[in-house]
mmCIF file of N, CA and C in Angstrom:
data_model
loop_
_atom_site.group_PDB
_atom_site.id
_atom_site.type_symbol
_atom_site.label_atom_id
_atom_site.label_comp_id
_atom_site.label_asym_id
_atom_site.label_seq_id
_atom_site.Cartn_x
_atom_site.Cartn_y
_atom_site.Cartn_z
ATOM 1 N N MET A 20 -15.637 85.391 74.228
ATOM 2 C CA MET A 20 -14.272 83.995 74.590
ATOM 3 C C MET A 20 -14.040 83.525 73.564
ATOM 4 N N THR A 21 -13.049 83.693 72.306
ATOM 5 C CA THR A 21 -12.355 82.891 71.280
ATOM 6 C C THR A 21 -12.021 81.938 72.802
ATOM 7 N N SER A 22 -11.848 80.558 71.716
ATOM 8 C CA SER A 22 -11.030 79.167 71.978
ATOM 9 C C SER A 22 -10.108 79.540 70.688
ATOM 10 N N LEU A 23 -8.971 78.671 71.456
ATOM 11 C CA LEU A 23 -7.331 78.759 70.592
ATOM 12 C C LEU A 23 -7.420 77.335 69.304
ATOM 13 N N PRO A 24 -7.407 77.821 68.120
ATOM 14 C CA PRO A 24 -7.915 76.482 67.631
ATOM 15 C C PRO A 24 -6.863 75.988 67.753
ATOM 16 N N SER A 25 -7.238 74.523 67.646
ATOM 17 C CA SER A 25 -5.750 72.972 67.132
ATOM 18 C C SER A 25 -4.859 72.540 66.632
ATOM 19 N N TRP A 26 -3.559 72.049 67.218
ATOM 20 C CA TRP A 26 -2.983 72.238 67.190
ATOM 21 C C TRP A 26 -2.580 71.790 65.537
ATOM 22 N N SER A 27 -4.035 70.461 65.425
ATOM 23 C CA SER A 27 -4.363 69.797 64.594
ATOM 24 C C SER A 27 -4.756 70.756 63.205
ATOM 25 N N SER A 28 -5.602 71.729 63.408
ATOM 26 C CA SER A 28 -5.779 72.968 62.254
ATOM 27 C C SER A 28 -4.490 73.576 61.641
ATOM 28 N N ILE A 29 -3.428 73.686 62.929
ATOM 29 C CA ILE A 29 -2.434 74.149 62.934
ATOM 30 C C ILE A 29 -2.019 74.105 61.974
ATOM 31 N N ALA A 30 -1.823 72.525 61.944
ATOM 32 C CA ALA A 30 -1.081 71.949 61.298
ATOM 33 C C ALA A 30 -0.983 71.397 59.648
ATOM 34 N N ALA A 31 -2.659 71.848 59.649
ATOM 35 C CA ALA A 31 -2.624 71.700 58.236
ATOM 36 C C ALA A 31 -2.526 73.347 58.001
ATOM 37 N N ARG A 32 -2.245 74.145 58.300
ATOM 38 C CA ARG A 32 -2.170 75.536 57.896
ATOM 39 C C ARG A 32 -0.685 76.182 57.463
ATOM 40 N N ILE A 33 -0.365 74.983 58.233
ATOM 41 C CA ILE A 33 1.756 74.858 57.912
ATOM 42 C C ILE A 33 1.439 74.411 56.582
ATOM 43 N N VAL A 34 1.223 72.970 57.019
ATOM 44 C CA VAL A 34 1.029 72.176 55.102
ATOM 45 C C VAL A 34 0.947 72.803 53.714
ATOM 46 N N GLN A 35 -0.185 73.446 54.230
ATOM 47 C CA GLN A 35 -1.307 74.056 53.228
ATOM 48 C C GLN A 35 -0.324 76.237 52.450
ATOM 49 N N GLY A 36 0.150 76.601 53.541
ATOM 50 C CA GLY A 36 0.788 77.510 53.483
ATOM 51 C C GLY A 36 2.572 77.346 52.374
ATOM 52 N N VAL A 37 2.852 76.143 53.271
ATOM 53 C CA VAL A 37 4.414 75.318 52.981
ATOM 54 C C VAL A 37 4.308 74.752 51.142
ATOM 55 N N GLY A 38 2.799 74.587 50.786
ATOM 56 C CA GLY A 38 2.603 74.263 49.632
ATOM 57 C C GLY A 38 2.870 72.385 49.525
ATOM 58 N N VAL A 39 3.116 72.285 50.164
ATOM 59 C CA VAL A 39 2.929 70.350 51.178
ATOM 60 C C VAL A 39 2.651 69.670 49.697
ATOM 61 N N GLN A 40 3.312 68.369 48.384
ATOM 62 C CA GLN A 40 2.552 68.341 47.220
ATOM 63 C C GLN A 40 2.911 66.014 47.822
ATOM 64 N N PRO A 41 2.023 66.375 47.223
ATOM 65 C CA PRO A 41 2.399 64.484 47.273
ATOM 66 C C PRO A 41 3.285 64.649 46.275
ATOM 67 N N GLY A 42 4.288 63.546 47.314
ATOM 68 C CA GLY A 42 5.385 63.149 47.035
ATOM 69 C C GLY A 42 7.009 63.379 47.131
ATOM 70 N N ASP A 43 6.206 64.419 47.723
ATOM 71 C CA ASP A 43 7.823 65.644 48.129
ATOM 72 C C ASP A 43 8.311 64.240 49.168
ATOM 73 N N LEU A 44 9.403 65.024 49.591
ATOM 74 C CA LEU A 44 9.985 64.552 50.719
ATOM 75 C C LEU A 44 10.225 66.093 51.839
ATOM 76 N N ILE A 45 9.275 65.976 53.064
ATOM 77 C CA ILE A 45 9.648 67.323 53.618
ATOM 78 C C ILE A 45 10.540 66.803 55.021
ATOM 79 N N LEU A 46 11.699 67.502 55.048
ATOM 80 C CA LEU A 46 12.818 68.003 56.601
ATOM 81 C C LEU A 46 11.653 68.837 57.429
ATOM 82 N N VAL A 47 11.020 68.684 58.896
ATOM 83 C CA VAL A 47 10.727 69.359 59.631
ATOM 84 C C VAL A 47 11.328 68.972 60.863
ATOM 85 N N ARG A 48 12.256 70.842 61.390
ATOM 86 C CA ARG A 48 13.130 70.238 62.298
ATOM 87 C C ARG A 48 11.884 70.897 63.284
ATOM 88 N N ASP A 49 12.205 69.433 64.778
ATOM 89 C CA ASP A 49 11.481 70.173 66.076
ATOM 90 C C ASP A 49 13.126 70.902 67.121
ATOM 91 N N GLN A 50 12.669 72.172 66.771
ATOM 92 C CA GLN A 50 14.008 72.665 68.574
ATOM 93 C C GLN A 50 13.379 72.921 69.319
ATOM 94 N N ALA A 51 11.297 73.137 69.761
ATOM 95 C CA ALA A 51 11.136 73.432 70.970
ATOM 96 C C ALA A 51 11.693 72.127 71.429
ATOM 97 N N GLY A 52 11.384 70.288 70.944
ATOM 98 C CA GLY A 52 10.988 69.779 71.722
ATOM 99 C C GLY A 52 9.565 69.781 72.704
ATOM 100 N N ARG A 53 8.279 70.339 72.010
ATOM 101 C CA ARG A 53 7.521 69.877 72.300
ATOM 102 C C ARG A 53 6.072 68.688 71.117
ATOM 103 N N ILE A 54 6.680 67.791 71.647
ATOM 104 C CA ILE A 54 5.586 66.213 71.387
ATOM 105 C C ILE A 54 4.499 66.013 69.877
ATOM 106 N N GLU A 55 4.103 67.219 70.504
ATOM 107 C CA GLU A 55 2.724 67.154 70.236
ATOM 108 C C GLU A 55 2.850 68.091 68.916
ATOM 109 N N VAL A 56 2.805 69.190 69.301
ATOM 110 C CA VAL A 56 2.717 69.814 67.627
ATOM 111 C C VAL A 56 3.184 68.818 66.239
ATOM 112 N N LEU A 57 4.989 68.797 66.939
ATOM 113 C CA LEU A 57 5.619 67.759 66.228
ATOM 114 C C LEU A 57 4.849 66.652 65.013
ATOM 115 N N GLU A 58 3.983 65.848 66.292
ATOM 116 C CA GLU A 58 2.922 65.038 65.488
ATOM 117 C C GLU A 58 2.052 65.478 64.883
ATOM 118 N N GLU A 59 0.985 66.094 65.256
ATOM 119 C CA GLU A 59 0.694 67.194 63.860
ATOM 120 C C GLU A 59 1.186 67.351 62.757
ATOM 121 N N ILE A 60 2.368 67.919 63.042
ATOM 122 C CA ILE A 60 2.598 68.356 61.549
ATOM 123 C C ILE A 60 3.152 67.585 60.854
ATOM 124 N N LEU A 61 3.441 66.075 61.457
ATOM 125 C CA LEU A 61 3.759 64.938 60.292
ATOM 126 C C LEU A 61 3.536 64.973 59.903
ATOM 127 N N LEU A 62 1.665 64.734 60.916
ATOM 128 C CA LEU A 62 0.428 63.667 60.332
ATOM 129 C C LEU A 62 -0.487 64.594 59.126
ATOM 130 N N ALA A 63 -0.022 65.993 59.059
ATOM 131 C CA ALA A 63 -0.987 66.674 58.363
ATOM 132 C C ALA A 63 -0.121 66.190 57.129
ATOM 133 N N ILE A 64 0.910 66.653 57.144
ATOM 134 C CA ILE A 64 2.462 66.374 56.199
ATOM 135 C C ILE A 64 2.033 64.732 55.143
ATOM 136 N N GLU A 65 1.870 63.624 55.877
ATOM 137 C CA GLU A 65 1.561 61.981 55.721
ATOM 138 C C GLU A 65 -0.072 62.842 54.761
ATOM 139 N N ALA A 66 -0.527 63.287 55.117
ATOM 140 C CA ALA A 66 -1.942 63.341 54.910
ATOM 141 C C ALA A 66 -1.840 63.900 53.810
ATOM 142 N N ALA A 67 -1.782 64.799 53.283
ATOM 143 C CA ALA A 67 -1.194 65.204 52.004
ATOM 144 C C ALA A 67 -0.058 65.039 51.109
ATOM 145 N N GLY A 68 -0.179 63.807 51.122
ATOM 146 C CA GLY A 68 0.734 62.679 50.324
ATOM 147 C C GLY A 68 1.922 63.528 50.532
ATOM 148 N N ALA A 69 2.951 63.224 50.778
ATOM 149 C CA ALA A 69 4.153 63.996 51.088
ATOM 150 C C ALA A 69 4.512 62.840 52.333
ATOM 151 N N VAL A 70 6.138 62.387 52.995
ATOM 152 C CA VAL A 70 6.642 61.733 53.811
ATOM 153 C C VAL A 70 7.652 62.994 53.661
ATOM 154 N N PRO A 71 7.203 62.954 55.837
ATOM 155 C CA PRO A 71 7.924 63.184 56.522
ATOM 156 C C PRO A 71 9.267 62.789 56.501
ATOM 157 N N LEU A 72 10.531 64.014 57.095
ATOM 158 C CA LEU A 72 11.789 63.584 58.419
ATOM 159 C C LEU A 72 11.220 63.872 58.790
ATOM 160 N N PRO A 73 11.544 63.882 60.364
ATOM 161 C CA PRO A 73 11.805 64.822 61.488
ATOM 162 C C PRO A 73 12.867 64.436 61.907
ATOM 163 N N GLN A 74 14.258 65.695 61.670
ATOM 164 C CA GLN A 74 14.456 65.704 62.602
ATOM 165 C C GLN A 74 14.919 66.616 64.764
ATOM 166 N N TRP A 75 15.619 65.228 64.602
ATOM 167 C CA TRP A 75 14.714 65.947 66.847
ATOM 168 C C TRP A 75 16.381 66.631 66.568
ATOM 169 N N MET A 76 16.261 68.155 67.427
ATOM 170 C CA MET A 76 17.193 69.143 67.689
ATOM 171 C C MET A 76 17.259 69.551 68.766
ATOM 172 N N ASP A 77 18.848 69.287 70.182
ATOM 173 C CA ASP A 77 18.356 69.408 70.645
ATOM 174 C C ASP A 77 18.460 71.655 71.352
ATOM 175 N N PRO A 78 17.359 72.568 71.716
ATOM 176 C CA PRO A 78 17.419 74.247 71.601
ATOM 177 C C PRO A 78 19.170 74.045 72.316
ATOM 178 N N SER A 79 19.747 73.411 73.127
ATOM 179 C CA SER A 79 21.353 74.323 72.773
ATOM 180 C C SER A 79 22.007 73.769 71.850
ATOM 181 N N TYR A 80 22.170 72.786 71.907
ATOM 182 C CA TYR A 80 22.885 72.750 69.556
ATOM 183 C C TYR A 80 22.156 74.361 68.917
ATOM 184 N N MET A 81 20.503 74.242 69.084
ATOM 185 C CA MET A 81 21.301 76.042 68.634
ATOM 186 C C MET A 81 21.473 76.869 68.872
ATOM 187 N N THR A 82 21.743 77.629 70.630
ATOM 188 C CA THR A 82 21.801 78.348 70.471
ATOM 189 C C THR A 82 23.802 78.774 70.698
ATOM 190 N N ARG A 83 24.358 77.901 70.438
ATOM 191 C CA ARG A 83 25.424 77.885 69.408
ATOM 192 C C ARG A 83 26.132 77.719 68.988
ATOM 193 N N LEU A 84 24.910 77.343 68.191
ATOM 194 C CA LEU A 84 25.025 78.603 66.391
ATOM 195 C C LEU A 84 24.855 80.064 66.297
ATOM 196 N N TRP A 85 24.278 80.799 67.368
ATOM 197 C CA TRP A 85 23.488 82.145 67.667
ATOM 198 C C TRP A 85 25.398 82.082 67.831
#
């Protein structure tokens, strides 16, 4: 049985895949309400030298847009 990757490693892959560069301002929208995931992504962005700008969105708001 293989173990699941940690949110930290997933966040690092997200930052790498998006191509975050030092000095970038990165808007991060949280539509799921999973604070532990959001925290890891924000930390990974900061570790890459960029500035995260979190935006919390109520899932019901996104439902109304569709």
